[in-house]
Coordinates of C-alpha atoms and ligand atoms in Angstrom, one line a residue:
M1 CA 68.3 106.4 116.8
N2 CA 66.3 105.3 113.8
M3 CA 66.9 105.0 110.0
I4 CA 64.4 107.7 109.0
D5 CA 66.3 110.4 111.0
I6 CA 69.6 109.2 109.6
I7 CA 68.3 109.3 106.0
S8 CA 66.7 112.7 106.5
K9 CA 70.0 114.1 107.9
K10 CA 72.0 113.0 104.9
R11 CA 69.2 114.1 102.5
D12 CA 69.5 117.6 104.0
G13 CA 73.3 117.6 103.4
Q14 CA 74.4 117.2 107.1
A15 CA 77.3 115.0 108.2
L16 CA 76.5 111.7 110.0
S17 CA 78.1 110.9 113.3
Q18 CA 80.2 107.8 113.9
A19 CA 77.3 106.4 116.1
E20 CA 74.8 106.9 113.3
I21 CA 77.0 105.2 110.7
Q22 CA 77.7 102.3 113.1
Y23 CA 74.0 102.0 113.9
W24 CA 73.1 101.7 110.1
V25 CA 75.9 99.1 109.4
D26 CA 75.1 96.9 112.5
A27 CA 71.4 97.0 111.9
M28 CA 71.8 96.2 108.1
V29 CA 74.0 93.2 108.8
A30 CA 71.5 92.0 111.4
D31 CA 68.9 92.2 108.7
Q32 CA 67.0 94.9 110.6
V33 CA 67.1 97.5 107.9
P34 CA 64.9 97.1 104.8
D35 CA 66.7 97.4 101.5
Y36 CA 64.6 100.5 100.6
Q37 CA 66.0 102.4 103.5
S38 CA 69.6 101.5 102.9
S39 CA 69.0 102.3 99.2
A40 CA 67.6 105.7 100.1
L41 CA 70.6 106.4 102.3
L42 CA 73.0 105.3 99.6
M43 CA 71.4 107.7 97.1
A44 CA 71.6 110.5 99.7
I45 CA 75.3 109.7 100.1
Y46 CA 75.8 109.6 96.3
I47 CA 74.2 113.0 95.9
N48 CA 75.4 114.9 99.0
G49 CA 78.7 113.0 99.6
F50 CA 80.6 112.0 102.7
N51 CA 83.4 114.0 104.3
E52 CA 86.7 112.4 105.2
Q53 CA 85.6 111.5 108.7
E54 CA 82.3 109.9 107.6
T55 CA 84.1 107.9 104.9
S56 CA 86.6 106.6 107.5
D57 CA 83.8 105.8 110.0
L58 CA 81.9 103.8 107.3
T59 CA 85.0 101.9 106.3
L60 CA 85.8 100.9 109.9
A61 CA 82.2 99.9 110.6
M62 CA 82.2 97.8 107.5
A63 CA 85.6 96.3 108.2
H64 CA 84.4 95.0 111.6
S65 CA 81.0 93.7 110.3
G66 CA 82.4 90.2 109.9
D67 CA 85.6 88.2 110.2
V68 CA 88.8 90.2 110.8
V69 CA 91.8 88.2 109.8
D70 CA 94.6 88.0 112.3
L71 CA 98.0 87.6 110.6
S72 CA 100.1 88.4 113.6
S73 CA 101.6 84.9 113.8
I74 CA 103.4 85.6 110.5
A75 CA 106.9 86.9 111.1
G76 CA 107.7 90.2 109.4
K77 CA 105.5 92.7 107.6
I78 CA 102.7 91.4 105.3
A79 CA 102.3 93.2 102.1
D80 CA 99.0 93.4 100.2
K81 CA 98.1 94.8 96.8
H82 CA 94.8 95.6 95.3
S83 CA 93.8 96.5 91.8
T84 CA 90.6 98.3 91.2
G85 CA 90.1 95.9 88.3
G86 CA 91.0 95.8 84.6
V87 CA 90.9 93.7 81.5
G88 CA 93.8 91.2 81.2
D89 CA 95.0 92.2 84.7
K90 CA 97.1 89.2 85.8
T91 CA 99.4 91.3 87.9
S92 CA 98.8 89.5 91.2
L93 CA 99.9 86.2 89.7
V94 CA 103.3 87.7 88.9
L95 CA 103.7 90.1 91.8
T96 CA 103.0 87.6 94.6
P97 CA 105.9 85.1 93.8
L98 CA 108.1 88.1 92.7
V99 CA 107.8 89.9 96.0
A100 CA 108.1 86.5 97.9
A101 CA 111.3 85.6 96.0
C102 CA 112.8 88.9 97.1
G103 CA 112.1 88.2 100.8
G104 CA 108.7 90.0 101.2
K105 CA 105.7 88.3 102.7
V106 CA 102.4 88.2 100.7
A107 CA 99.3 86.7 102.3
K108 CA 96.7 87.6 99.7
M109 CA 92.9 87.2 99.8
S110 CA 91.3 87.6 96.4
G111 CA 87.9 87.6 94.8
K112 CA 86.2 85.9 91.8
G113 CA 85.5 88.0 88.7
L114 CA 82.2 89.5 87.9
G115 CA 81.4 91.5 84.8
H116 CA 84.1 92.4 82.3
T117 CA 87.1 92.2 84.7
G118 CA 88.5 88.8 85.6
G119 CA 89.2 87.6 89.2
T120 CA 92.6 86.2 90.4
I121 CA 90.8 83.3 92.0
D122 CA 89.3 82.2 88.7
K123 CA 92.7 82.5 87.0
L124 CA 94.4 80.3 89.6
A125 CA 91.6 77.8 89.2
A126 CA 92.9 77.2 85.6
I127 CA 95.9 75.5 87.2
P128 CA 95.1 71.8 87.5
G129 CA 94.5 70.9 91.2
F130 CA 95.2 74.4 92.6
S131 CA 93.2 75.0 95.8
T132 CA 92.2 78.5 96.9
S133 CA 90.2 77.4 99.9
L134 CA 92.9 76.8 102.6
D135 CA 91.9 77.2 106.2
S136 CA 93.5 80.1 108.1
Q137 CA 96.0 77.8 109.9
R138 CA 97.3 76.4 106.6
F139 CA 97.3 79.8 105.0
I140 CA 99.5 81.3 107.7
Q141 CA 101.8 78.3 107.8
Q142 CA 102.3 78.5 104.1
V143 CA 103.3 82.2 104.2
N144 CA 105.7 81.5 107.1
D145 CA 107.2 78.6 105.1
I146 CA 107.5 80.0 101.5
N147 CA 106.6 83.7 102.0
C148 CA 103.3 83.7 99.9
A149 CA 99.8 82.3 99.5
I150 CA 96.7 83.4 97.6
I151 CA 93.3 82.3 98.9
E152 CA 89.7 83.1 98.3
Q153 CA 88.1 85.7 100.6
T154 CA 86.3 83.9 103.5
A155 CA 82.5 84.0 103.1
N156 CA 82.1 86.2 106.2
L157 CA 84.7 88.8 105.3
V158 CA 82.9 92.2 105.3
P159 CA 79.3 91.0 105.0
A160 CA 78.2 94.7 105.0
D161 CA 80.0 95.2 101.7
K162 CA 78.2 92.2 100.1
I163 CA 74.8 93.8 101.0
L164 CA 75.8 97.3 100.1
Y165 CA 77.5 96.3 96.8
A166 CA 74.4 94.4 95.7
L167 CA 72.2 97.4 96.4
R168 CA 74.6 99.9 94.8
D169 CA 74.6 97.7 91.7
V170 CA 70.9 98.0 91.2
T171 CA 70.3 101.6 92.4
A172 CA 72.9 103.4 90.2
T173 CA 75.0 104.3 93.2
V174 CA 78.2 102.4 92.4
S175 CA 80.4 105.2 91.2
A176 CA 80.7 107.4 94.3
V177 CA 84.2 107.9 95.7
P178 CA 83.3 107.4 99.4
L179 CA 81.3 104.3 98.6
I180 CA 84.0 102.7 96.4
A181 CA 86.8 103.7 98.8
S182 CA 85.0 102.2 101.9
S183 CA 84.1 99.1 99.9
I184 CA 87.7 98.4 98.9
M185 CA 89.4 99.6 102.1
S186 CA 87.1 97.7 104.5
K187 CA 88.1 94.5 102.8
K188 CA 91.8 95.4 102.9
L189 CA 91.7 96.4 106.6
A190 CA 89.8 93.2 107.4
S191 CA 92.3 91.0 105.5
G192 CA 95.0 91.9 108.0
A193 CA 98.0 93.0 106.0
D194 CA 100.4 95.6 107.3
T195 CA 100.9 97.4 104.0
I196 CA 98.6 98.1 101.1
L197 CA 99.6 99.0 97.5
L198 CA 96.6 100.1 95.4
D199 CA 96.7 99.9 91.6
V200 CA 94.0 102.4 90.7
K201 CA 93.1 102.2 87.0
Y202 CA 91.5 104.7 84.8
G203 CA 90.2 104.6 81.2
D204 CA 87.9 102.5 79.0
G205 CA 88.2 99.2 80.9
A206 CA 88.3 100.7 84.4
F207 CA 85.9 101.8 87.1
M208 CA 87.1 105.4 87.0
A209 CA 86.9 107.0 83.5
T210 CA 89.5 109.7 84.0
K211 CA 93.0 110.2 85.6
E212 CA 91.6 112.9 87.9
A213 CA 88.8 110.6 89.2
A214 CA 91.4 107.8 89.8
I215 CA 93.6 110.2 91.7
E216 CA 90.7 111.4 93.9
L217 CA 89.8 107.8 94.7
A218 CA 93.4 106.9 95.4
E219 CA 93.9 109.8 97.7
T220 CA 90.8 108.9 99.7
M221 CA 91.9 105.3 100.1
I222 CA 95.5 106.3 101.1
S223 CA 94.2 108.5 103.8
I224 CA 91.9 105.8 105.2
G225 CA 94.8 103.3 105.1
N226 CA 97.4 105.6 106.7
N227 CA 94.9 106.7 109.4
N228 CA 94.6 103.0 110.3
N229 CA 98.4 102.4 110.6
R230 CA 98.7 100.7 107.3
D231 CA 101.4 102.1 105.0
T232 CA 99.2 102.7 101.9
R233 CA 100.4 103.9 98.5
A234 CA 98.9 103.9 95.0
I235 CA 99.9 103.5 91.4
I236 CA 97.7 105.3 89.0
S237 CA 97.7 103.3 85.8
S238 CA 96.0 103.4 82.4
M239 CA 93.4 100.9 81.3
E240 CA 93.1 102.5 77.8
Q241 CA 93.9 99.0 76.4
P242 CA 94.1 95.5 78.0
L243 CA 97.1 94.8 80.1
G244 CA 99.5 92.5 78.2
Y245 CA 98.0 90.5 75.3
S246 CA 95.9 87.8 76.9
I247 CA 92.3 87.9 78.2
G248 CA 90.9 84.7 79.7
N249 CA 91.9 82.5 82.6
A250 CA 94.4 79.8 81.4
L251 CA 95.7 82.3 78.7
E252 CA 96.4 84.8 81.4
V253 CA 98.2 82.4 83.6
K254 CA 100.4 81.4 80.7
E255 CA 101.2 85.1 80.1
A256 CA 102.0 85.5 83.8
I257 CA 104.4 82.5 83.6
D258 CA 106.1 84.1 80.5
T259 CA 106.5 87.3 82.6
L260 CA 108.0 85.3 85.5
R261 CA 110.4 83.7 82.9
D262 CA 111.2 87.3 81.9
E263 CA 109.8 86.8 78.5
G264 CA 106.5 88.6 79.0
P265 CA 104.8 91.7 77.6
E266 CA 106.6 95.0 78.3
D267 CA 103.6 96.7 79.9
L268 CA 102.8 93.9 82.3
R269 CA 106.5 93.6 83.2
E270 CA 106.8 97.4 83.8
L271 CA 103.8 97.4 86.2
C272 CA 105.0 94.3 88.1
V273 CA 108.5 95.6 88.6
E274 CA 107.3 99.0 89.8
A275 CA 104.6 97.4 92.1
A276 CA 107.0 94.8 93.5
S277 CA 109.6 97.4 94.3
I278 CA 107.1 99.6 96.1
M279 CA 105.9 96.6 98.1
L280 CA 109.4 95.7 99.1
V281 CA 110.0 99.2 100.4
Q282 CA 106.7 99.2 102.2
S283 CA 107.7 95.9 103.8
K284 CA 111.1 97.4 104.8
V285 CA 112.9 94.6 102.9
H286 CA 114.6 97.5 101.0
D287 CA 115.2 101.1 102.1
D288 CA 114.8 102.7 98.7
I289 CA 113.1 102.0 95.3
E290 CA 116.4 101.8 93.4
S291 CA 117.8 98.9 95.4
A292 CA 114.4 97.2 95.5
K293 CA 114.2 97.5 91.7
A294 CA 117.7 96.0 91.2
H295 CA 116.7 93.0 93.4
V296 CA 113.4 92.5 91.5
E297 CA 115.3 92.6 88.2
E298 CA 117.8 90.0 89.4
V299 CA 115.1 87.7 90.8
L300 CA 113.3 87.8 87.4
A301 CA 116.4 87.2 85.3
S302 CA 117.6 84.3 87.5
H303 CA 114.1 82.7 87.4
Q304 CA 113.9 82.7 91.2
A305 CA 110.4 84.2 91.0
L306 CA 109.4 81.5 88.5
E307 CA 110.6 78.9 91.0
K308 CA 108.6 80.6 93.8
F309 CA 105.5 80.4 91.7
K310 CA 106.1 76.6 91.3
E311 CA 106.5 76.4 95.1
M312 CA 103.2 78.2 95.6
I313 CA 101.4 75.9 93.2
Q314 CA 102.8 72.8 94.9
A315 CA 102.0 74.1 98.4
Q316 CA 98.4 74.7 97.2
D317 CA 97.9 71.2 95.8
G318 CA 98.4 72.3 92.2
D319 CA 100.5 70.6 89.5
P320 CA 103.7 72.7 89.3
S321 CA 104.8 70.9 86.1
V322 CA 102.3 73.1 84.2
V323 CA 104.9 75.9 84.4
D324 CA 107.2 73.9 82.1
F325 CA 104.6 72.0 80.2
I326 CA 102.0 74.6 79.3
S327 CA 100.1 72.0 77.2
K328 CA 98.7 70.8 80.5
F329 CA 96.5 73.9 80.8
P330 CA 92.9 73.7 79.8
K331 CA 92.6 74.8 76.2
S332 CA 89.9 75.6 73.7
N333 CA 89.2 73.5 70.7
L334 CA 88.7 76.3 68.2
R335 CA 90.5 79.4 67.1
S336 CA 89.4 82.3 64.9
A337 CA 91.5 85.2 63.7
V338 CA 90.0 88.7 63.6
L339 CA 91.5 90.6 60.7
A340 CA 92.3 94.2 60.2
P341 CA 89.8 95.8 57.7
Q342 CA 92.4 98.4 56.6
S343 CA 96.1 99.3 56.9
G344 CA 97.3 102.0 59.4
Y345 CA 98.2 102.3 63.1
I346 CA 96.3 100.9 66.1
A347 CA 94.7 104.0 67.7
K348 CA 92.5 102.5 70.4
I349 CA 91.6 99.1 71.8
H350 CA 88.3 99.1 73.7
A351 CA 89.3 97.0 76.8
Q352 CA 85.8 96.8 78.3
N353 CA 84.2 95.5 75.2
L354 CA 86.9 92.9 74.8
G355 CA 86.5 91.9 78.4
M356 CA 82.7 91.4 77.8
A357 CA 83.5 89.5 74.6
A358 CA 85.7 87.1 76.6
V359 CA 82.9 86.7 79.2
A360 CA 80.5 85.9 76.3
L361 CA 82.9 83.1 75.2
G362 CA 82.6 81.6 78.8
A363 CA 85.8 83.1 80.4
G364 CA 83.8 84.9 83.1
R365 CA 80.4 85.1 84.7
Q366 CA 77.4 87.1 83.8
V367 CA 75.7 86.1 87.0
K368 CA 77.2 84.9 90.3
D369 CA 77.1 81.1 89.8
D370 CA 77.8 80.8 86.1
P371 CA 80.3 78.1 85.3
I372 CA 83.7 79.2 83.8
N373 CA 85.4 77.8 80.7
Y374 CA 89.1 78.1 81.6
G375 CA 90.5 77.6 78.1
V376 CA 88.6 80.3 76.2
G377 CA 89.5 84.0 75.7
I378 CA 91.1 86.5 73.4
V379 CA 94.8 87.0 72.6
L380 CA 95.7 90.4 71.0
T381 CA 98.4 90.4 68.4
V382 CA 98.7 94.2 68.4
K383 CA 98.9 97.0 71.0
V384 CA 98.1 100.8 70.6
G385 CA 100.7 102.4 68.3
D386 CA 101.6 99.3 66.3
P387 CA 101.5 99.5 62.5
I388 CA 99.0 97.1 60.9
N389 CA 98.4 95.9 57.3
K390 CA 95.0 95.1 55.9
D391 CA 94.0 91.5 56.6
D392 CA 96.7 91.0 59.3
A393 CA 95.4 89.6 62.6
L394 CA 94.3 92.0 65.3
C395 CA 93.6 89.2 67.7
I396 CA 92.9 85.5 68.0
V397 CA 89.7 84.3 69.6
Y398 CA 89.9 81.0 71.5
H399 CA 86.5 79.3 71.7
D400 CA 84.8 76.0 72.1
E401 CA 81.5 76.6 70.4
P402 CA 81.2 77.8 66.8
I403 CA 80.9 81.6 66.8
E404 CA 79.0 83.8 64.4
D405 CA 80.6 86.3 62.0
A406 CA 78.7 89.1 63.8
F407 CA 80.7 88.3 67.0
L408 CA 84.0 88.5 65.1
E409 CA 82.9 91.7 63.4
Q410 CA 82.0 93.2 66.8
V411 CA 85.5 92.4 68.1
M412 CA 87.1 93.9 65.0
H413 CA 85.3 97.2 65.8
D414 CA 86.9 97.2 69.2
F415 CA 90.2 98.0 67.5
E416 CA 90.3 101.5 66.0
I417 CA 92.8 102.1 63.2
S418 CA 94.2 105.5 62.2
D419 CA 95.9 106.5 59.0
K420 CA 98.5 108.5 61.0
P421 CA 101.1 107.1 63.5
V422 CA 99.7 107.0 67.1
A423 CA 101.8 107.3 70.3
A424 CA 100.5 105.1 73.1
S425 CA 100.0 107.0 76.4
P426 CA 102.3 105.8 79.3
L427 CA 101.0 102.9 81.4
I428 CA 101.9 104.4 84.8
E429 CA 100.6 107.9 85.1
T430 CA 101.9 108.6 88.6
I431 CA 102.7 107.1 92.0
L432 CA 101.1 108.5 95.2
D433 CA 102.3 107.8 98.7
Ligands
URA501 N1 85.8 97.2 93.9 C1 85.2 97.0 95.1 O1 85.6 96.1 95.8 N2 84.2 97.8 95.5 C2 83.8 98.8 94.7 O2 82.9 99.6 95.1 C3 84.4 99.1 93.5 C4 85.4 98.2 93.1

């Protein structure tokens, strides 16, 4: 077997065998395939596609290319959730303690942010002292003790994805369904959970531009998960505007705390209640969504989920008093309001541009090792459909360095204002299982 034959076969539109896909992944991870050959194959896959079997074979070969986490010493079913990434998406911070407080088990491995979408690990790092690098023994013990833990993915989890993702990024081959599905699902399978809930987002701030593309991606991932004995379901949700109001690490943790106190934004609450209920059914803590939802509502109202978040912070070396004394979070020195240039109704909020603006303030990384400023970010004061008067604030920018008027003007243009009333589209488009 050799790479030239494999590339030629895919170039000519033929399906690759399991052995050929395995050969490529093994040789690539052993550093025996030059980048130009993997790139040529990626482009052939991008153009000619992969059938269901090939996508499944690639996912499994990638999942076994490095560490495979063994969570079998945790009693009960372990639930995992994955979002395809969005702006202001702090769902995991709410969901993890929420599901745990209802009796579900969540052993979550998350990543750092890159580009306009933030990462859960960076958000947690805004909590003073919080450690996301627990060894596997402590990780498992914590889930057995308090039902939840969130740690950073180990360095050797799916090394094939690290190589392929870096190549896809610079060869215009990121946005192919078989490549995205295998990238995400290989990491989920290697992370060891029994059930997987996918939040596949579509719209301006998301990977998939349209609902149809998000559904196609979700269906591909569901079939990979189910074929590998993981109960896999998906929520298709809109990223036509940021989720909640806050973008930026400490700002987002504070909004997650508000939500756990049952005083958070409506859209974030809706997504978390729905997702937690599905995860509890997947974990077999509840038989049906209605009883799961009633339990989730009760745990939110009684602040048991908030208490569980404090327990998780304490268990991971953080200072749980931040939950009650939010002044202990890192904060920026300066604030600037962005004002509406006219009266009307908010028609669109360009999530991706606002995500990039937050990165420019220091909330995220442009390149892998950039330092993060945990206090900076943007807090919206409006959502799509809201009425607005000229010179009312559209958002507040939290920053540490003086910013130029041109930056604020750019942010202002990320809010489109219509003369006529606008109806916001629903956050949750559909649920697939
Ligand atoms: N997230 C991933 O982990 N991989 C992709 O290819 C796209 C989004």
